[in-house]
Amino acid sequence: MSEPVDTRLSGRHVVVTGGARGIGRGIATRCARSGADVSIFDLRPSVAEETAAEIRDIGGAASVHEVDVTDADAVEDAVAAAESALGPIDGLVNNAGVQQSISILETTEDEWDRHFDVNAKGTFLVSKRVAERMIETKTRGSIVNVASVGADRPFRGQGAYGASKAAVVTFTTVLAKELADHGITANSIKPGTIDTPMVQQWLEERAAESDATEDELLAETIDEHVLDRIGKPEEIGHAAVWLLSAEGEWVTGESIAVDGGYLKG
Ligand code: NAD
């Protein structure tokens, strides 16, 4: 069993949506390395069990809940089940998201709605239910929403995606103001390009619609980051742990780029 790297989240129960793979898995396991118990909300429960196994190996408790974050009833049930399994929720990371690279002229109404349903409405529904429970249980909690640098500096093909992530940033600002009196903070993180299955798919989609290969497109993307590489899922986890811990207690309504300098490029 590997040891936690610190104890900043010791005794805390953190919910991570979309924690089955990619950035969500990086956040969930990084939280566990700081001592947290973690509930994973995801559409892919069998993959989420692999994240849960990693968390248990680190020494934390983990519970997996199959839930579509766009379904309010399912979210309510999952929050109740997570509380039964691991106790009152101290931290929430809304990370579940979808992205498709498609030009605005080719975007269908369904594709537009899917981005806003998962990325924006999902963040709203889970934040609302968890905040209600934090208030009822008098928990001084912290909510972290995973937005994207695409909210500020989107690529072509990110019309629906970038707009839905800008909605997450704005929503988080209001959440911070409205929950402050309850001792709850809310912030967003804007990752740059991170090595995940979503980015693999994004490179495939862009390669299919251009003359460039996936490797050439990846090299171009890397070039856009001042630090000359793409990021790793746990690097978003480091920022999430800080915001979820007592060290982040005086930070709220903020949107933090963790992007290897992409927004400065
Ligand atoms: P990913 O596709 O690899 O993983 C997303 C996870 O979310 C999956 O486990 C999936 O099952 C889950 N999910 C999707 N829809 C869901 C739903 N309706 N209900 C519950 N779970 C659902 O993606 P990723 O790259 O790890 O991205 C995670 C988050 O980070 C997303 O919000 C994404 O927009 C954001 N982001 C990613 C990058 C990047 O470069 N990878 C950059 C900026 C922002």
PDB file of C-alpha atoms and ligand atoms in Angstrom:
ATOM      1  CA  MET A   1       0.000   0.000   0.000  1.00  0.00           C
ATOM      2  CA  SER A   2       1.457   3.419  -0.988  1.00  0.00           C
ATOM      3  CA  GLU A   3       1.385   6.202   1.629  1.00  0.00           C
ATOM      4  CA  PRO A   4      -0.613   9.418   1.219  1.00  0.00           C
ATOM      5  CA  VAL A   5       1.622  12.339   0.164  1.00  0.00           C
ATOM      6  CA  ASP A   6       0.059  14.616   2.806  1.00  0.00           C
ATOM      7  CA  THR A   7      -2.940  14.829   5.116  1.00  0.00           C
ATOM      8  CA  ARG A   8      -4.584  18.054   3.907  1.00  0.00           C
ATOM      9  CA  LEU A   9      -7.860  16.264   3.127  1.00  0.00           C
ATOM     10  CA  SER A  10      -7.719  13.774   5.939  1.00  0.00           C
ATOM     11  CA  GLY A  11     -11.199  12.960   7.284  1.00  0.00           C
ATOM     12  CA  ARG A  12     -12.900  14.652   4.309  1.00  0.00           C
ATOM     13  CA  HIS A  13     -15.337  13.085   1.883  1.00  0.00           C
ATOM     14  CA  VAL A  14     -14.938  14.385  -1.684  1.00  0.00           C
ATOM     15  CA  VAL A  15     -17.300  13.613  -4.593  1.00  0.00           C
ATOM     16  CA  VAL A  16     -15.689  13.618  -8.048  1.00  0.00           C
ATOM     17  CA  THR A  17     -17.966  13.465 -11.084  1.00  0.00           C
ATOM     18  CA  GLY A  18     -16.533  11.829 -14.193  1.00  0.00           C
ATOM     19  CA  GLY A  19     -13.951  10.165 -11.944  1.00  0.00           C
ATOM     20  CA  ALA A  20     -13.760   6.935 -13.953  1.00  0.00           C
ATOM     21  CA  ARG A  21     -10.937   8.061 -16.205  1.00  0.00           C
ATOM     22  CA  GLY A  22      -8.838  10.988 -17.430  1.00  0.00           C
ATOM     23  CA  ILE A  23      -8.700  14.171 -15.346  1.00  0.00           C
ATOM     24  CA  GLY A  24     -11.418  12.908 -12.971  1.00  0.00           C
ATOM     25  CA  ARG A  25      -9.347   9.843 -12.122  1.00  0.00           C
ATOM     26  CA  GLY A  26      -6.284  12.081 -11.622  1.00  0.00           C
ATOM     27  CA  ILE A  27      -8.260  14.328  -9.252  1.00  0.00           C
ATOM     28  CA  ALA A  28      -9.849  11.436  -7.347  1.00  0.00           C
ATOM     29  CA  THR A  29      -6.570   9.605  -6.729  1.00  0.00           C
ATOM     30  CA  ARG A  30      -4.709  12.846  -5.919  1.00  0.00           C
ATOM     31  CA  CYS A  31      -7.390  13.686  -3.320  1.00  0.00           C
ATOM     32  CA  ALA A  32      -6.933  10.207  -1.848  1.00  0.00           C
ATOM     33  CA  ARG A  33      -3.164  10.821  -1.633  1.00  0.00           C
ATOM     34  CA  SER A  34      -3.993  13.821   0.564  1.00  0.00           C
ATOM     35  CA  GLY A  35      -6.100  11.615   2.835  1.00  0.00           C
ATOM     36  CA  ALA A  36      -9.628  12.018   1.390  1.00  0.00           C
ATOM     37  CA  ASP A  37     -12.324   9.391   1.048  1.00  0.00           C
ATOM     38  CA  VAL A  38     -13.796   9.669  -2.434  1.00  0.00           C
ATOM     39  CA  SER A  39     -17.154   9.005  -4.093  1.00  0.00           C
ATOM     40  CA  ILE A  40     -17.101   8.709  -7.859  1.00  0.00           C
ATOM     41  CA  PHE A  41     -20.153   9.654  -9.928  1.00  0.00           C
ATOM     42  CA  ASP A  42     -19.848   8.387 -13.497  1.00  0.00           C
ATOM     43  CA  LEU A  43     -21.702   6.834 -16.423  1.00  0.00           C
ATOM     44  CA  ARG A  44     -19.021   4.105 -16.553  1.00  0.00           C
ATOM     45  CA  PRO A  45     -19.205   2.224 -13.233  1.00  0.00           C
ATOM     46  CA  SER A  46     -16.922  -0.651 -14.220  1.00  0.00           C
ATOM     47  CA  VAL A  47     -14.156   1.777 -15.244  1.00  0.00           C
ATOM     48  CA  ALA A  48     -14.846   3.844 -12.107  1.00  0.00           C
ATOM     49  CA  GLU A  49     -14.201   0.696 -10.047  1.00  0.00           C
ATOM     50  CA  GLU A  50     -10.596   0.781 -11.329  1.00  0.00           C
ATOM     51  CA  THR A  51     -10.225   4.313  -9.899  1.00  0.00           C
ATOM     52  CA  ALA A  52     -11.827   3.101  -6.648  1.00  0.00           C
ATOM     53  CA  ALA A  53      -9.329   0.220  -6.455  1.00  0.00           C
ATOM     54  CA  GLU A  54      -6.448   2.715  -6.838  1.00  0.00           C
ATOM     55  CA  ILE A  55      -7.913   4.869  -4.054  1.00  0.00           C
ATOM     56  CA  ARG A  56      -8.227   1.884  -1.712  1.00  0.00           C
ATOM     57  CA  ASP A  57      -4.651   0.932  -2.529  1.00  0.00           C
ATOM     58  CA  ILE A  58      -3.571   4.439  -1.478  1.00  0.00           C
ATOM     59  CA  GLY A  59      -5.421   3.870   1.801  1.00  0.00           C
ATOM     60  CA  GLY A  60      -8.662   5.821   1.287  1.00  0.00           C
ATOM     61  CA  ALA A  61     -12.251   4.657   1.215  1.00  0.00           C
ATOM     62  CA  ALA A  62     -14.009   4.821  -2.154  1.00  0.00           C
ATOM     63  CA  SER A  63     -17.539   4.363  -3.401  1.00  0.00           C
ATOM     64  CA  VAL A  64     -18.773   4.255  -6.989  1.00  0.00           C
ATOM     65  CA  HIS A  65     -22.169   5.518  -8.135  1.00  0.00           C
ATOM     66  CA  GLU A  66     -23.494   5.041 -11.650  1.00  0.00           C
ATOM     67  CA  VAL A  67     -25.183   8.330 -12.467  1.00  0.00           C
ATOM     68  CA  ASP A  68     -25.830  10.585 -15.422  1.00  0.00           C
ATOM     69  CA  VAL A  69     -25.179  14.106 -14.100  1.00  0.00           C
ATOM     70  CA  THR A  70     -27.869  15.514 -16.420  1.00  0.00           C
ATOM     71  CA  ASP A  71     -30.604  13.581 -14.564  1.00  0.00           C
ATOM     72  CA  ALA A  72     -31.753  15.463 -11.426  1.00  0.00           C
ATOM     73  CA  ASP A  73     -33.433  12.420  -9.782  1.00  0.00           C
ATOM     74  CA  ALA A  74     -30.392  10.227 -10.391  1.00  0.00           C
ATOM     75  CA  VAL A  75     -28.157  12.950  -8.934  1.00  0.00           C
ATOM     76  CA  GLU A  76     -30.312  13.182  -5.807  1.00  0.00           C
ATOM     77  CA  ASP A  77     -30.163   9.385  -5.357  1.00  0.00           C
ATOM     78  CA  ALA A  78     -26.390   9.296  -5.909  1.00  0.00           C
ATOM     79  CA  VAL A  79     -25.773  12.069  -3.365  1.00  0.00           C
ATOM     80  CA  ALA A  80     -27.866  10.177  -0.786  1.00  0.00           C
ATOM     81  CA  ALA A  81     -26.062   6.902  -1.555  1.00  0.00           C
ATOM     82  CA  ALA A  82     -22.639   8.580  -1.302  1.00  0.00           C
ATOM     83  CA  GLU A  83     -23.557  10.056   2.086  1.00  0.00           C
ATOM     84  CA  SER A  84     -24.747   6.643   3.310  1.00  0.00           C
ATOM     85  CA  ALA A  85     -21.484   5.084   2.178  1.00  0.00           C
ATOM     86  CA  LEU A  86     -18.934   7.688   3.318  1.00  0.00           C
ATOM     87  CA  GLY A  87     -20.758  10.304   5.422  1.00  0.00           C
ATOM     88  CA  PRO A  88     -21.473  14.015   4.869  1.00  0.00           C
ATOM     89  CA  ILE A  89     -19.865  15.508   1.769  1.00  0.00           C
ATOM     90  CA  ASP A  90     -17.109  18.108   2.397  1.00  0.00           C
ATOM     91  CA  GLY A  91     -15.933  18.625  -1.153  1.00  0.00           C
ATOM     92  CA  LEU A  92     -17.308  18.356  -4.672  1.00  0.00           C
ATOM     93  CA  VAL A  93     -15.432  18.383  -7.968  1.00  0.00           C
ATOM     94  CA  ASN A  94     -17.711  18.752 -10.986  1.00  0.00           C
ATOM     95  CA  ASN A  95     -15.462  17.286 -13.637  1.00  0.00           C
ATOM     96  CA  ALA A  96     -17.779  15.188 -15.868  1.00  0.00           C
ATOM     97  CA  GLY A  97     -17.811  16.707 -19.322  1.00  0.00           C
ATOM     98  CA  VAL A  98     -18.023  16.080 -23.047  1.00  0.00           C
ATOM     99  CA  GLN A  99     -16.345  17.631 -26.038  1.00  0.00           C
ATOM    100  CA  GLN A 100     -16.747  17.210 -29.760  1.00  0.00           C
ATOM    101  CA  SER A 101     -14.704  19.116 -32.312  1.00  0.00           C
ATOM    102  CA  ILE A 102     -17.183  20.413 -34.867  1.00  0.00           C
ATOM    103  CA  SER A 103     -17.575  23.691 -36.743  1.00  0.00           C
ATOM    104  CA  ILE A 104     -20.478  25.921 -35.776  1.00  0.00           C
ATOM    105  CA  LEU A 105     -21.993  25.578 -39.266  1.00  0.00           C
ATOM    106  CA  GLU A 106     -22.062  21.790 -38.849  1.00  0.00           C
ATOM    107  CA  THR A 107     -23.211  21.705 -35.225  1.00  0.00           C
ATOM    108  CA  THR A 108     -26.701  20.266 -34.835  1.00  0.00           C
ATOM    109  CA  GLU A 109     -29.135  21.379 -32.166  1.00  0.00           C
ATOM    110  CA  ASP A 110     -28.655  17.992 -30.427  1.00  0.00           C
ATOM    111  CA  GLU A 111     -24.876  18.410 -30.313  1.00  0.00           C
ATOM    112  CA  TRP A 112     -25.243  21.928 -28.923  1.00  0.00           C
ATOM    113  CA  ASP A 113     -27.696  20.685 -26.269  1.00  0.00           C
ATOM    114  CA  ARG A 114     -25.488  17.729 -25.295  1.00  0.00           C
ATOM    115  CA  HIS A 115     -22.552  20.047 -24.491  1.00  0.00           C
ATOM    116  CA  PHE A 116     -24.737  22.333 -22.397  1.00  0.00           C
ATOM    117  CA  ASP A 117     -26.581  19.415 -20.737  1.00  0.00           C
ATOM    118  CA  VAL A 118     -23.487  17.621 -19.489  1.00  0.00           C
ATOM    119  CA  ASN A 119     -21.030  20.485 -19.013  1.00  0.00           C
ATOM    120  CA  ALA A 120     -23.305  23.263 -17.729  1.00  0.00           C
ATOM    121  CA  LYS A 121     -26.552  21.663 -16.499  1.00  0.00           C
ATOM    122  CA  GLY A 122     -24.710  18.702 -14.944  1.00  0.00           C
ATOM    123  CA  THR A 123     -22.500  21.128 -12.991  1.00  0.00           C
ATOM    124  CA  PHE A 124     -25.600  23.053 -11.855  1.00  0.00           C
ATOM    125  CA  LEU A 125     -27.565  19.946 -10.774  1.00  0.00           C
ATOM    126  CA  VAL A 126     -24.785  18.318  -8.760  1.00  0.00           C
ATOM    127  CA  SER A 127     -23.687  21.644  -7.220  1.00  0.00           C
ATOM    128  CA  LYS A 128     -27.261  22.435  -6.196  1.00  0.00           C
ATOM    129  CA  ARG A 129     -27.950  19.091  -4.536  1.00  0.00           C
ATOM    130  CA  VAL A 130     -24.579  18.875  -2.783  1.00  0.00           C
ATOM    131  CA  ALA A 131     -24.845  22.517  -1.605  1.00  0.00           C
ATOM    132  CA  GLU A 132     -28.315  21.823  -0.180  1.00  0.00           C
ATOM    133  CA  ARG A 133     -26.907  18.889   1.775  1.00  0.00           C
ATOM    134  CA  MET A 134     -23.816  20.849   2.916  1.00  0.00           C
ATOM    135  CA  ILE A 135     -26.155  23.522   4.285  1.00  0.00           C
ATOM    136  CA  GLU A 136     -28.429  20.927   5.962  1.00  0.00           C
ATOM    137  CA  THR A 137     -25.448  19.156   7.550  1.00  0.00           C
ATOM    138  CA  LYS A 138     -23.783  22.512   8.423  1.00  0.00           C
ATOM    139  CA  THR A 139     -20.661  21.502   6.544  1.00  0.00           C
ATOM    140  CA  ARG A 140     -18.155  24.223   5.568  1.00  0.00           C
ATOM    141  CA  GLY A 141     -17.550  22.752   2.157  1.00  0.00           C
ATOM    142  CA  SER A 142     -15.778  23.526  -1.082  1.00  0.00           C
ATOM    143  CA  ILE A 143     -16.948  23.130  -4.678  1.00  0.00           C
ATOM    144  CA  VAL A 144     -14.512  22.999  -7.595  1.00  0.00           C
ATOM    145  CA  ASN A 145     -15.830  23.090 -11.146  1.00  0.00           C
ATOM    146  CA  VAL A 146     -13.654  21.939 -14.022  1.00  0.00           C
ATOM    147  CA  ALA A 147     -14.093  24.473 -16.824  1.00  0.00           C
ATOM    148  CA  SER A 148     -11.485  24.825 -19.591  1.00  0.00           C
ATOM    149  CA  VAL A 149      -9.089  27.270 -21.208  1.00  0.00           C
ATOM    150  CA  GLY A 150     -11.606  26.836 -24.061  1.00  0.00           C
ATOM    151  CA  ALA A 151     -13.854  29.246 -22.129  1.00  0.00           C
ATOM    152  CA  ASP A 152     -11.333  32.049 -22.894  1.00  0.00           C
ATOM    153  CA  ARG A 153      -9.254  30.898 -25.870  1.00  0.00           C
ATOM    154  CA  PRO A 154     -11.138  28.170 -27.740  1.00  0.00           C
ATOM    155  CA  PHE A 155      -9.879  26.377 -30.814  1.00  0.00           C
ATOM    156  CA  ARG A 156     -11.932  26.321 -34.006  1.00  0.00           C
ATOM    157  CA  GLY A 157     -14.484  23.512 -33.585  1.00  0.00           C
ATOM    158  CA  GLN A 158     -15.131  24.399 -29.939  1.00  0.00           C
ATOM    159  CA  GLY A 159     -18.178  26.659 -30.404  1.00  0.00           C
ATOM    160  CA  ALA A 160     -20.584  24.626 -28.261  1.00  0.00           C
ATOM    161  CA  TYR A 161     -17.846  23.300 -25.958  1.00  0.00           C
ATOM    162  CA  GLY A 162     -16.181  26.665 -25.274  1.00  0.00           C
ATOM    163  CA  ALA A 163     -19.529  28.375 -24.713  1.00  0.00           C
ATOM    164  CA  SER A 164     -20.639  25.664 -22.275  1.00  0.00           C
ATOM    165  CA  LYS A 165     -17.361  26.032 -20.326  1.00  0.00           C
ATOM    166  CA  ALA A 166     -17.738  29.828 -20.219  1.00  0.00           C
ATOM    167  CA  ALA A 167     -21.149  29.123 -18.667  1.00  0.00           C
ATOM    168  CA  VAL A 168     -19.435  26.985 -16.002  1.00  0.00           C
ATOM    169  CA  VAL A 169     -17.072  29.867 -15.104  1.00  0.00           C
ATOM    170  CA  THR A 170     -19.916  32.391 -14.801  1.00  0.00           C
ATOM    171  CA  PHE A 171     -22.120  29.962 -12.869  1.00  0.00           C
ATOM    172  CA  THR A 172     -19.262  29.358 -10.416  1.00  0.00           C
ATOM    173  CA  THR A 173     -18.927  33.100  -9.702  1.00  0.00           C
ATOM    174  CA  VAL A 174     -22.580  33.317  -8.677  1.00  0.00           C
ATOM    175  CA  LEU A 175     -22.368  30.053  -6.726  1.00  0.00           C
ATOM    176  CA  ALA A 176     -19.484  31.539  -4.719  1.00  0.00           C
ATOM    177  CA  LYS A 177     -21.477  34.670  -3.875  1.00  0.00           C
ATOM    178  CA  GLU A 178     -24.642  32.806  -2.921  1.00  0.00           C
ATOM    179  CA  LEU A 179     -22.992  30.104  -0.797  1.00  0.00           C
ATOM    180  CA  ALA A 180     -20.502  32.320   1.050  1.00  0.00           C
ATOM    181  CA  ASP A 181     -22.832  32.918   3.999  1.00  0.00           C
ATOM    182  CA  HIS A 182     -22.995  29.148   4.500  1.00  0.00           C
ATOM    183  CA  GLY A 183     -19.209  28.864   4.684  1.00  0.00           C
ATOM    184  CA  ILE A 184     -19.009  27.146   1.296  1.00  0.00           C
ATOM    185  CA  THR A 185     -16.468  28.208  -1.346  1.00  0.00           C
ATOM    186  CA  ALA A 186     -16.780  27.694  -5.114  1.00  0.00           C
ATOM    187  CA  ASN A 187     -14.036  28.018  -7.708  1.00  0.00           C
ATOM    188  CA  SER A 188     -13.320  26.805 -11.205  1.00  0.00           C
ATOM    189  CA  ILE A 189     -10.179  25.376 -12.757  1.00  0.00           C
ATOM    190  CA  LYS A 190      -9.374  25.911 -16.425  1.00  0.00           C
ATOM    191  CA  PRO A 191      -7.097  23.098 -17.576  1.00  0.00           C
ATOM    192  CA  GLY A 192      -4.948  23.433 -20.670  1.00  0.00           C
ATOM    193  CA  THR A 193      -4.556  20.333 -22.831  1.00  0.00           C
ATOM    194  CA  ILE A 194      -4.263  17.241 -20.631  1.00  0.00           C
ATOM    195  CA  ASP A 195      -3.366  13.737 -21.776  1.00  0.00           C
ATOM    196  CA  THR A 196      -6.721  11.919 -21.515  1.00  0.00           C
ATOM    197  CA  PRO A 197      -9.069   9.805 -23.688  1.00  0.00           C
ATOM    198  CA  MET A 198     -11.036  13.005 -24.478  1.00  0.00           C
ATOM    199  CA  VAL A 199      -7.936  14.613 -26.002  1.00  0.00           C
ATOM    200  CA  GLN A 200      -7.113  11.457 -27.971  1.00  0.00           C
ATOM    201  CA  GLN A 201     -10.605  11.619 -29.463  1.00  0.00           C
ATOM    202  CA  TRP A 202     -10.264  15.356 -30.135  1.00  0.00           C
ATOM    203  CA  LEU A 203      -7.004  14.760 -32.054  1.00  0.00           C
ATOM    204  CA  GLU A 204      -8.683  11.982 -34.085  1.00  0.00           C
ATOM    205  CA  GLU A 205     -11.617  14.248 -34.964  1.00  0.00           C
ATOM    206  CA  ARG A 206      -9.349  17.131 -35.975  1.00  0.00           C
ATOM    207  CA  ALA A 207      -7.101  14.834 -38.040  1.00  0.00           C
ATOM    208  CA  ALA A 208     -10.150  13.471 -39.866  1.00  0.00           C
ATOM    209  CA  GLU A 209     -11.171  16.949 -40.949  1.00  0.00           C
ATOM    210  CA  SER A 210      -7.692  18.237 -41.959  1.00  0.00           C
ATOM    211  CA  ASP A 211      -4.595  17.181 -43.913  1.00  0.00           C
ATOM    212  CA  ALA A 212      -2.496  16.946 -40.743  1.00  0.00           C
ATOM    213  CA  THR A 213      -1.804  13.729 -38.838  1.00  0.00           C
ATOM    214  CA  GLU A 214      -2.671  13.271 -35.146  1.00  0.00           C
ATOM    215  CA  ASP A 215       1.050  13.528 -34.285  1.00  0.00           C
ATOM    216  CA  GLU A 216       1.379  16.809 -36.196  1.00  0.00           C
ATOM    217  CA  LEU A 217      -1.731  18.200 -34.490  1.00  0.00           C
ATOM    218  CA  LEU A 218      -0.408  17.136 -31.091  1.00  0.00           C
ATOM    219  CA  ALA A 219       2.920  18.879 -31.829  1.00  0.00           C
ATOM    220  CA  GLU A 220       1.005  22.047 -32.800  1.00  0.00           C
ATOM    221  CA  THR A 221      -1.022  21.848 -29.590  1.00  0.00           C
ATOM    222  CA  ILE A 222       2.105  21.377 -27.465  1.00  0.00           C
ATOM    223  CA  ASP A 223       3.581  24.440 -29.171  1.00  0.00           C
ATOM    224  CA  GLU A 224       0.668  26.538 -27.882  1.00  0.00           C
ATOM    225  CA  HIS A 225       1.689  25.803 -24.266  1.00  0.00           C
ATOM    226  CA  VAL A 226       4.475  28.018 -22.896  1.00  0.00           C
ATOM    227  CA  LEU A 227       5.901  25.074 -20.923  1.00  0.00           C
ATOM    228  CA  ASP A 228       6.140  23.072 -24.171  1.00  0.00           C
ATOM    229  CA  ARG A 229       4.231  19.979 -23.132  1.00  0.00           C
ATOM    230  CA  ILE A 230       0.674  18.951 -22.400  1.00  0.00           C
ATOM    231  CA  GLY A 231      -0.375  18.283 -18.819  1.00  0.00           C
ATOM    232  CA  LYS A 232      -1.060  15.183 -16.759  1.00  0.00           C
ATOM    233  CA  PRO A 233      -4.390  14.495 -15.011  1.00  0.00           C
ATOM    234  CA  GLU A 234      -2.828  14.627 -11.526  1.00  0.00           C
ATOM    235  CA  GLU A 235      -1.588  18.174 -12.237  1.00  0.00           C
ATOM    236  CA  ILE A 236      -5.226  19.281 -12.188  1.00  0.00           C
ATOM    237  CA  GLY A 237      -5.557  17.185  -9.016  1.00  0.00           C
ATOM    238  CA  HIS A 238      -2.848  19.258  -7.269  1.00  0.00           C
ATOM    239  CA  ALA A 239      -4.861  22.451  -7.808  1.00  0.00           C
ATOM    240  CA  ALA A 240      -8.120  20.781  -6.778  1.00  0.00           C
ATOM    241  CA  VAL A 241      -6.584  19.534  -3.508  1.00  0.00           C
ATOM    242  CA  TRP A 242      -5.399  23.047  -2.664  1.00  0.00           C
ATOM    243  CA  LEU A 243      -8.861  24.528  -3.293  1.00  0.00           C
ATOM    244  CA  LEU A 244     -10.591  21.727  -1.344  1.00  0.00           C
ATOM    245  CA  SER A 245      -8.241  21.974   1.645  1.00  0.00           C
ATOM    246  CA  ALA A 246      -8.079  24.516   4.477  1.00  0.00           C
ATOM    247  CA  GLU A 247      -5.293  26.240   2.502  1.00  0.00           C
ATOM    248  CA  GLY A 248      -7.886  27.313  -0.079  1.00  0.00           C
ATOM    249  CA  GLU A 249     -10.365  28.557   2.497  1.00  0.00           C
ATOM    250  CA  TRP A 250      -9.971  32.252   1.557  1.00  0.00           C
ATOM    251  CA  VAL A 251     -10.272  31.670  -2.200  1.00  0.00           C
ATOM    252  CA  THR A 252     -13.712  31.863  -3.763  1.00  0.00           C
ATOM    253  CA  GLY A 253     -15.301  32.864  -7.074  1.00  0.00           C
ATOM    254  CA  GLU A 254     -11.889  32.438  -8.679  1.00  0.00           C
ATOM    255  CA  SER A 255     -11.139  30.775 -11.998  1.00  0.00           C
ATOM    256  CA  ILE A 256      -7.636  29.345 -12.067  1.00  0.00           C
ATOM    257  CA  ALA A 257      -5.839  28.346 -15.245  1.00  0.00           C
ATOM    258  CA  VAL A 258      -3.688  25.243 -14.787  1.00  0.00           C
ATOM    259  CA  ASP A 259      -2.492  25.207 -18.345  1.00  0.00           C
ATOM    260  CA  GLY A 260       1.289  25.207 -18.816  1.00  0.00           C
ATOM    261  CA  GLY A 261       0.946  28.847 -19.876  1.00  0.00           C
ATOM    262  CA  TYR A 262      -1.549  28.209 -22.710  1.00  0.00           C
ATOM    263  CA  LEU A 263      -3.602  31.337 -21.953  1.00  0.00           C
ATOM    264  CA  LYS A 264      -0.407  33.432 -21.982  1.00  0.00           C
ATOM    265  CA  GLY A 265       0.864  31.933 -25.243  1.00  0.00           C
TER     266      GLY A 265
HETATM  267  P1  NAD B   1     -12.748  12.041 -20.502  1.00  0.00           P
HETATM  268  O1  NAD B   1     -13.724  11.922 -21.611  1.00  0.00           O
HETATM  269  O2  NAD B   1     -11.473  11.310 -20.628  1.00  0.00           O
HETATM  270  O3  NAD B   1     -13.468  11.660 -19.124  1.00  0.00           O
HETATM  271  C1  NAD B   1     -14.726  12.215 -18.826  1.00  0.00           C
HETATM  272  C2  NAD B   1     -15.422  11.377 -17.770  1.00  0.00           C
HETATM  273  O4  NAD B   1     -16.718  11.965 -17.551  1.00  0.00           O
HETATM  274  C3  NAD B   1     -15.650   9.929 -18.217  1.00  0.00           C
HETATM  275  O5  NAD B   1     -15.337   9.052 -17.157  1.00  0.00           O
HETATM  276  C4  NAD B   1     -17.136   9.890 -18.558  1.00  0.00           C
HETATM  277  O6  NAD B   1     -17.722   8.615 -18.369  1.00  0.00           O
HETATM  278  C5  NAD B   1     -17.699  10.922 -17.568  1.00  0.00           C
HETATM  279  N1  NAD B   1     -18.971  11.472 -18.028  1.00  0.00           N
HETATM  280  C6  NAD B   1     -19.253  12.013 -19.250  1.00  0.00           C
HETATM  281  N2  NAD B   1     -20.554  12.368 -19.303  1.00  0.00           N
HETATM  282  C7  NAD B   1     -21.099  12.066 -18.103  1.00  0.00           C
HETATM  283  C8  NAD B   1     -22.396  12.202 -17.561  1.00  0.00           C
HETATM  284  N3  NAD B   1     -23.410  12.704 -18.287  1.00  0.00           N
HETATM  285  N4  NAD B   1     -22.614  11.790 -16.285  1.00  0.00           N
HETATM  286  C9  NAD B   1     -21.612  11.256 -15.553  1.00  0.00           C
HETATM  287  N5  NAD B   1     -20.351  11.107 -16.021  1.00  0.00           N
HETATM  288  C10 NAD B   1     -20.099  11.497 -17.280  1.00  0.00           C
HETATM  289  O7  NAD B   1     -12.460  13.614 -20.323  1.00  0.00           O
HETATM  290  P2  NAD B   1     -11.234  14.401 -19.617  1.00  0.00           P
HETATM  291  O8  NAD B   1     -10.312  14.840 -20.668  1.00  0.00           O
HETATM  292  O9  NAD B   1     -10.746  13.652 -18.456  1.00  0.00           O
HETATM  293  O10 NAD B   1     -12.022  15.727 -19.146  1.00  0.00           O
HETATM  294  C11 NAD B   1     -12.548  15.877 -17.846  1.00  0.00           C
HETATM  295  C12 NAD B   1     -13.062  17.303 -17.703  1.00  0.00           C
HETATM  296  O11 NAD B   1     -11.996  18.220 -17.938  1.00  0.00           O
HETATM  297  C13 NAD B   1     -14.161  17.662 -18.698  1.00  0.00           C
HETATM  298  O12 NAD B   1     -15.088  18.512 -18.080  1.00  0.00           O
HETATM  299  C14 NAD B   1     -13.391  18.405 -19.770  1.00  0.00           C
HETATM  300  O13 NAD B   1     -14.212  19.266 -20.495  1.00  0.00           O
HETATM  301  C15 NAD B   1     -12.370  19.129 -18.947  1.00  0.00           C
HETATM  302  N6  NAD B   1     -11.182  19.537 -19.687  1.00  0.00           N
HETATM  303  C16 NAD B   1     -10.392  18.602 -20.280  1.00  0.00           C
HETATM  304  C17 NAD B   1      -9.259  19.028 -20.935  1.00  0.00           C
HETATM  305  C18 NAD B   1      -8.292  18.060 -21.570  1.00  0.00           C
HETATM  306  O14 NAD B   1      -7.377  18.522 -22.257  1.00  0.00           O
HETATM  307  N7  NAD B   1      -8.430  16.757 -21.370  1.00  0.00           N
HETATM  308  C19 NAD B   1      -8.946  20.390 -21.016  1.00  0.00           C
HETATM  309  C20 NAD B   1      -9.787  21.315 -20.416  1.00  0.00           C
HETATM  310  C21 NAD B   1     -10.907  20.871 -19.745  1.00  0.00           C
END
